[in-house]
Amino acid sequence: MFIEVLSSKIHRATVTDANVDYVGSITIDEALIEKAKLKLYQKVDIYNVTNGERFSTYVIKGKANSGCICLNGAAAHKVSVGDKIIIAAFATMTPEEADNFTPVQILVDENNKFSKEL
């Protein structure tokens, strides 16, 4: 049996842009991608703390240390600039693997700069 377990999370990021005309995805500051141990094109769930929307998309790289958190394509309709969101990725593993696994969880400040590990 396999279960899905949180593998990484960026907590309370601030949406900096929403681009309906882009093909799709979430553009995330490269430094945050690395800190949260996300992979390019990895599926992520987005939880909009501001308005309650929940949806999935995939990760693309934004300029390092830019603070960029941009929802693209259809996902741009689910957010507004300034909204607080949670970006969560999951991994599939056995219950035994999950017992010994600790997800990477980071908190960012109002400028989407790494603040601390949770």
Short mmCIF file of N, CA and C in Angstrom, two decimals:
data_model
loop_
_atom_site.label_atom_id
_atom_site.label_comp_id
_atom_site.label_asym_id
_atom_site.label_seq_id
_atom_site.Cartn_x
_atom_site.Cartn_y
_atom_site.Cartn_z
N MET A 1 0.85 -1.17 0.00
CA MET A 1 0.00 0.00 0.00
C MET A 1 0.90 1.24 0.00
N PHE A 2 0.43 2.27 -0.69
CA PHE A 2 1.12 3.55 -0.72
C PHE A 2 0.18 4.66 -0.24
N ILE A 3 0.77 5.69 0.34
CA ILE A 3 0.01 6.85 0.79
C ILE A 3 0.69 8.11 0.26
N GLU A 4 -0.09 9.18 0.14
CA GLU A 4 0.47 10.47 -0.25
C GLU A 4 0.77 11.28 1.00
N VAL A 5 1.99 11.81 1.06
CA VAL A 5 2.47 12.53 2.23
C VAL A 5 3.02 13.88 1.78
N LEU A 6 2.78 14.91 2.58
CA LEU A 6 3.36 16.21 2.29
C LEU A 6 4.87 16.06 2.18
N SER A 7 5.44 16.55 1.07
CA SER A 7 6.91 16.48 0.92
C SER A 7 7.55 17.86 1.10
N SER A 8 6.85 18.90 0.68
CA SER A 8 7.38 20.25 0.90
C SER A 8 6.26 21.27 0.83
N LYS A 9 6.53 22.41 1.51
CA LYS A 9 5.50 23.46 1.58
C LYS A 9 6.16 24.82 1.69
N ILE A 10 5.64 25.78 0.93
CA ILE A 10 5.98 27.18 1.11
C ILE A 10 4.74 27.82 1.73
N HIS A 11 4.89 28.31 2.94
CA HIS A 11 3.74 28.77 3.73
C HIS A 11 3.59 30.29 3.67
N ARG A 12 2.39 30.73 3.32
CA ARG A 12 1.97 32.14 3.32
C ARG A 12 2.79 33.02 2.39
N ALA A 13 3.00 32.50 1.17
CA ALA A 13 3.63 33.32 0.13
C ALA A 13 2.61 34.37 -0.34
N THR A 14 3.11 35.48 -0.82
CA THR A 14 2.26 36.55 -1.33
C THR A 14 2.28 36.52 -2.86
N VAL A 15 1.11 36.49 -3.47
CA VAL A 15 1.02 36.51 -4.93
C VAL A 15 1.50 37.88 -5.43
N THR A 16 2.49 37.84 -6.33
CA THR A 16 3.04 39.09 -6.87
C THR A 16 2.51 39.42 -8.26
N ASP A 17 1.94 38.42 -8.96
CA ASP A 17 1.42 38.65 -10.30
C ASP A 17 0.45 37.53 -10.65
N ALA A 18 -0.43 37.82 -11.59
CA ALA A 18 -1.37 36.83 -12.12
C ALA A 18 -1.49 37.10 -13.61
N ASN A 19 -1.04 36.13 -14.42
CA ASN A 19 -0.93 36.32 -15.86
C ASN A 19 -1.82 35.34 -16.60
N VAL A 20 -3.04 35.77 -16.93
CA VAL A 20 -4.02 34.91 -17.59
C VAL A 20 -3.53 34.46 -18.97
N ASP A 21 -2.75 35.27 -19.64
CA ASP A 21 -2.35 34.98 -21.02
C ASP A 21 -1.19 33.99 -21.13
N TYR A 22 -0.62 33.55 -20.02
CA TYR A 22 0.45 32.56 -20.06
C TYR A 22 -0.17 31.18 -20.16
N VAL A 23 0.56 30.22 -20.68
CA VAL A 23 0.02 28.87 -20.92
C VAL A 23 -0.46 28.19 -19.64
N GLY A 24 0.22 28.35 -18.53
CA GLY A 24 -0.21 27.74 -17.28
C GLY A 24 0.93 27.59 -16.31
N SER A 25 0.64 27.34 -15.03
CA SER A 25 1.64 27.04 -14.02
C SER A 25 1.74 28.11 -12.94
N ILE A 26 2.69 27.91 -12.03
CA ILE A 26 3.04 28.92 -11.03
C ILE A 26 4.53 29.19 -11.15
N THR A 27 4.88 30.45 -11.34
CA THR A 27 6.27 30.87 -11.39
C THR A 27 6.70 31.20 -9.97
N ILE A 28 7.76 30.52 -9.51
CA ILE A 28 8.25 30.68 -8.14
C ILE A 28 9.71 31.10 -8.19
N ASP A 29 10.07 32.06 -7.37
CA ASP A 29 11.45 32.50 -7.19
C ASP A 29 12.35 31.26 -7.08
N GLU A 30 13.40 31.20 -7.91
CA GLU A 30 14.29 30.04 -7.93
C GLU A 30 14.89 29.73 -6.56
N ALA A 31 15.20 30.76 -5.77
CA ALA A 31 15.76 30.53 -4.44
C ALA A 31 14.77 29.80 -3.54
N LEU A 32 13.47 30.10 -3.68
CA LEU A 32 12.44 29.41 -2.88
C LEU A 32 12.24 27.99 -3.38
N ILE A 33 12.31 27.78 -4.69
CA ILE A 33 12.22 26.42 -5.23
C ILE A 33 13.29 25.55 -4.61
N GLU A 34 14.51 26.07 -4.58
CA GLU A 34 15.63 25.30 -4.02
C GLU A 34 15.46 25.09 -2.52
N LYS A 35 15.09 26.14 -1.79
CA LYS A 35 14.94 26.03 -0.33
C LYS A 35 13.85 25.03 0.05
N ALA A 36 12.76 25.01 -0.73
CA ALA A 36 11.64 24.10 -0.45
C ALA A 36 11.84 22.72 -1.09
N LYS A 37 12.94 22.55 -1.81
CA LYS A 37 13.27 21.29 -2.47
C LYS A 37 12.18 20.85 -3.44
N LEU A 38 11.64 21.82 -4.17
CA LEU A 38 10.69 21.53 -5.24
C LEU A 38 11.47 21.23 -6.51
N LYS A 39 10.82 20.59 -7.46
CA LYS A 39 11.41 20.29 -8.76
C LYS A 39 10.65 21.06 -9.83
N LEU A 40 11.36 21.47 -10.87
CA LEU A 40 10.69 22.13 -11.99
C LEU A 40 9.66 21.17 -12.59
N TYR A 41 8.51 21.70 -12.91
CA TYR A 41 7.38 20.97 -13.50
C TYR A 41 6.70 20.01 -12.53
N GLN A 42 7.09 20.05 -11.26
CA GLN A 42 6.43 19.22 -10.25
C GLN A 42 5.01 19.74 -10.00
N LYS A 43 4.09 18.82 -9.82
CA LYS A 43 2.72 19.19 -9.48
C LYS A 43 2.68 19.72 -8.06
N VAL A 44 1.96 20.82 -7.89
CA VAL A 44 1.76 21.40 -6.56
C VAL A 44 0.29 21.77 -6.39
N ASP A 45 -0.16 21.72 -5.16
CA ASP A 45 -1.48 22.22 -4.81
C ASP A 45 -1.30 23.63 -4.28
N ILE A 46 -2.24 24.50 -4.62
CA ILE A 46 -2.23 25.88 -4.15
C ILE A 46 -3.47 26.08 -3.29
N TYR A 47 -3.26 26.58 -2.08
CA TYR A 47 -4.36 26.88 -1.17
C TYR A 47 -4.35 28.39 -0.95
N ASN A 48 -5.39 29.06 -1.43
CA ASN A 48 -5.46 30.51 -1.30
C ASN A 48 -6.06 30.83 0.06
N VAL A 49 -5.22 31.30 0.96
CA VAL A 49 -5.64 31.63 2.33
C VAL A 49 -6.61 32.81 2.31
N THR A 50 -6.44 33.70 1.36
CA THR A 50 -7.25 34.93 1.29
C THR A 50 -8.69 34.65 0.88
N ASN A 51 -8.88 33.80 -0.16
CA ASN A 51 -10.25 33.62 -0.65
C ASN A 51 -10.77 32.18 -0.59
N GLY A 52 -9.95 31.24 -0.13
CA GLY A 52 -10.40 29.86 0.04
C GLY A 52 -10.29 28.97 -1.19
N GLU A 53 -9.86 29.50 -2.33
CA GLU A 53 -9.70 28.68 -3.53
C GLU A 53 -8.61 27.63 -3.32
N ARG A 54 -8.82 26.46 -3.93
CA ARG A 54 -7.82 25.38 -3.88
C ARG A 54 -7.74 24.80 -5.28
N PHE A 55 -6.51 24.64 -5.80
CA PHE A 55 -6.33 24.11 -7.14
C PHE A 55 -4.91 23.56 -7.28
N SER A 56 -4.67 22.86 -8.38
CA SER A 56 -3.36 22.28 -8.66
C SER A 56 -2.77 22.89 -9.92
N THR A 57 -1.46 22.94 -9.97
CA THR A 57 -0.73 23.39 -11.15
C THR A 57 0.67 22.80 -11.07
N TYR A 58 1.62 23.37 -11.80
CA TYR A 58 2.99 22.86 -11.77
C TYR A 58 3.97 24.02 -11.67
N VAL A 59 5.19 23.71 -11.23
CA VAL A 59 6.21 24.71 -10.91
C VAL A 59 7.05 25.07 -12.14
N ILE A 60 7.25 26.38 -12.34
CA ILE A 60 8.27 26.85 -13.27
C ILE A 60 9.14 27.86 -12.53
N LYS A 61 10.36 28.04 -13.03
CA LYS A 61 11.37 28.84 -12.35
C LYS A 61 11.23 30.32 -12.65
N GLY A 62 11.26 31.10 -11.57
CA GLY A 62 11.33 32.55 -11.67
C GLY A 62 12.72 33.02 -11.30
N LYS A 63 13.00 34.28 -11.53
CA LYS A 63 14.31 34.85 -11.24
C LYS A 63 14.66 34.68 -9.76
N ALA A 64 15.87 34.22 -9.50
CA ALA A 64 16.34 33.99 -8.12
C ALA A 64 16.33 35.28 -7.32
N ASN A 65 15.86 35.18 -6.09
CA ASN A 65 15.81 36.29 -5.13
C ASN A 65 14.92 37.45 -5.57
N SER A 66 14.00 37.18 -6.49
CA SER A 66 13.08 38.21 -6.96
C SER A 66 11.83 38.32 -6.11
N GLY A 67 11.53 37.26 -5.35
CA GLY A 67 10.29 37.21 -4.58
C GLY A 67 9.08 36.88 -5.44
N CYS A 68 9.31 36.47 -6.67
CA CYS A 68 8.23 36.22 -7.64
C CYS A 68 7.37 35.01 -7.23
N ILE A 69 6.08 35.25 -7.15
CA ILE A 69 5.08 34.20 -7.02
C ILE A 69 3.95 34.60 -7.97
N CYS A 70 3.96 34.02 -9.15
CA CYS A 70 3.01 34.42 -10.20
C CYS A 70 2.19 33.23 -10.65
N LEU A 71 0.87 33.36 -10.59
CA LEU A 71 -0.02 32.33 -11.10
C LEU A 71 -0.32 32.65 -12.55
N ASN A 72 -0.23 31.63 -13.39
CA ASN A 72 -0.36 31.80 -14.83
C ASN A 72 -1.54 31.02 -15.40
N GLY A 73 -2.01 31.46 -16.56
CA GLY A 73 -3.08 30.77 -17.25
C GLY A 73 -4.37 30.79 -16.45
N ALA A 74 -5.12 29.69 -16.52
CA ALA A 74 -6.42 29.62 -15.84
C ALA A 74 -6.30 29.84 -14.34
N ALA A 75 -5.18 29.42 -13.75
CA ALA A 75 -4.98 29.59 -12.31
C ALA A 75 -4.97 31.06 -11.90
N ALA A 76 -4.64 31.93 -12.83
CA ALA A 76 -4.61 33.37 -12.53
C ALA A 76 -5.99 33.89 -12.14
N HIS A 77 -7.04 33.20 -12.56
CA HIS A 77 -8.41 33.60 -12.19
C HIS A 77 -8.73 33.28 -10.74
N LYS A 78 -7.91 32.44 -10.11
CA LYS A 78 -8.17 31.97 -8.75
C LYS A 78 -7.51 32.83 -7.68
N VAL A 79 -6.70 33.82 -8.10
CA VAL A 79 -5.95 34.65 -7.15
C VAL A 79 -6.02 36.12 -7.56
N SER A 80 -5.63 36.96 -6.63
CA SER A 80 -5.40 38.38 -6.89
C SER A 80 -4.03 38.73 -6.34
N VAL A 81 -3.39 39.70 -6.95
CA VAL A 81 -2.11 40.16 -6.43
C VAL A 81 -2.31 40.56 -4.97
N GLY A 82 -1.41 40.11 -4.11
CA GLY A 82 -1.49 40.38 -2.68
C GLY A 82 -2.09 39.26 -1.87
N ASP A 83 -2.77 38.30 -2.53
CA ASP A 83 -3.33 37.16 -1.80
C ASP A 83 -2.21 36.35 -1.14
N LYS A 84 -2.52 35.78 0.00
CA LYS A 84 -1.61 34.86 0.70
C LYS A 84 -1.98 33.45 0.26
N ILE A 85 -0.96 32.67 -0.10
CA ILE A 85 -1.20 31.29 -0.54
C ILE A 85 -0.23 30.34 0.16
N ILE A 86 -0.61 29.08 0.14
CA ILE A 86 0.25 27.98 0.58
C ILE A 86 0.50 27.13 -0.66
N ILE A 87 1.77 26.79 -0.89
CA ILE A 87 2.16 25.95 -2.02
C ILE A 87 2.61 24.62 -1.43
N ALA A 88 1.92 23.53 -1.77
CA ALA A 88 2.20 22.23 -1.16
C ALA A 88 2.46 21.17 -2.22
N ALA A 89 3.51 20.37 -1.99
CA ALA A 89 3.84 19.25 -2.86
C ALA A 89 3.77 17.97 -2.04
N PHE A 90 3.46 16.87 -2.70
CA PHE A 90 3.28 15.60 -2.02
C PHE A 90 4.13 14.52 -2.68
N ALA A 91 4.44 13.49 -1.92
CA ALA A 91 5.18 12.33 -2.43
C ALA A 91 4.41 11.07 -2.07
N THR A 92 4.54 10.07 -2.90
CA THR A 92 3.92 8.77 -2.66
C THR A 92 4.96 7.85 -2.02
N MET A 93 4.57 7.26 -0.91
CA MET A 93 5.50 6.37 -0.20
C MET A 93 4.71 5.34 0.62
N THR A 94 5.44 4.37 1.11
CA THR A 94 4.81 3.37 1.97
C THR A 94 4.59 3.99 3.35
N PRO A 95 3.67 3.45 4.14
CA PRO A 95 3.49 3.95 5.50
C PRO A 95 4.79 3.86 6.31
N GLU A 96 5.59 2.85 6.06
CA GLU A 96 6.85 2.70 6.78
C GLU A 96 7.83 3.82 6.41
N GLU A 97 7.89 4.15 5.12
CA GLU A 97 8.74 5.27 4.69
C GLU A 97 8.25 6.58 5.31
N ALA A 98 6.94 6.74 5.36
CA ALA A 98 6.35 7.96 5.91
C ALA A 98 6.68 8.13 7.39
N ASP A 99 6.80 7.01 8.11
CA ASP A 99 7.13 7.07 9.53
C ASP A 99 8.48 7.74 9.79
N ASN A 100 9.38 7.66 8.81
CA ASN A 100 10.73 8.20 8.97
C ASN A 100 10.99 9.42 8.09
N PHE A 101 9.92 10.01 7.57
CA PHE A 101 10.06 11.12 6.63
C PHE A 101 9.65 12.43 7.30
N THR A 102 10.41 13.47 7.04
CA THR A 102 10.08 14.80 7.53
C THR A 102 9.99 15.74 6.33
N PRO A 103 8.84 16.35 6.09
CA PRO A 103 8.72 17.27 4.96
C PRO A 103 9.50 18.56 5.19
N VAL A 104 9.87 19.20 4.09
CA VAL A 104 10.48 20.53 4.14
C VAL A 104 9.33 21.53 4.16
N GLN A 105 9.31 22.37 5.20
CA GLN A 105 8.25 23.37 5.31
C GLN A 105 8.91 24.71 5.62
N ILE A 106 8.72 25.68 4.71
CA ILE A 106 9.34 26.97 4.93
C ILE A 106 8.28 28.07 5.02
N LEU A 107 8.59 29.06 5.82
CA LEU A 107 7.76 30.25 5.96
C LEU A 107 8.48 31.39 5.27
N VAL A 108 7.73 32.20 4.53
CA VAL A 108 8.32 33.36 3.88
C VAL A 108 7.72 34.63 4.47
N ASP A 109 8.44 35.74 4.31
CA ASP A 109 7.95 37.02 4.81
C ASP A 109 7.05 37.68 3.76
N GLU A 110 6.65 38.91 4.00
CA GLU A 110 5.72 39.61 3.11
C GLU A 110 6.32 39.90 1.73
N ASN A 111 7.65 39.78 1.61
CA ASN A 111 8.32 39.97 0.31
C ASN A 111 8.76 38.65 -0.32
N ASN A 112 8.22 37.54 0.20
CA ASN A 112 8.52 36.20 -0.28
C ASN A 112 10.00 35.85 -0.14
N LYS A 113 10.60 36.32 0.92
CA LYS A 113 11.96 35.94 1.26
C LYS A 113 11.88 34.91 2.38
N PHE A 114 12.76 33.92 2.31
CA PHE A 114 12.79 32.87 3.33
C PHE A 114 12.88 33.51 4.72
N SER A 115 12.00 33.06 5.62
CA SER A 115 11.98 33.55 6.99
C SER A 115 12.52 32.50 7.96
N LYS A 116 11.91 31.30 7.90
CA LYS A 116 12.36 30.20 8.76
C LYS A 116 11.75 28.90 8.31
N GLU A 117 12.33 27.81 8.82
CA GLU A 117 11.75 26.50 8.62
C GLU A 117 10.70 26.25 9.67
N LEU A 118 9.63 25.60 9.30
CA LEU A 118 8.55 25.31 10.24
C LEU A 118 8.74 23.93 10.83
#
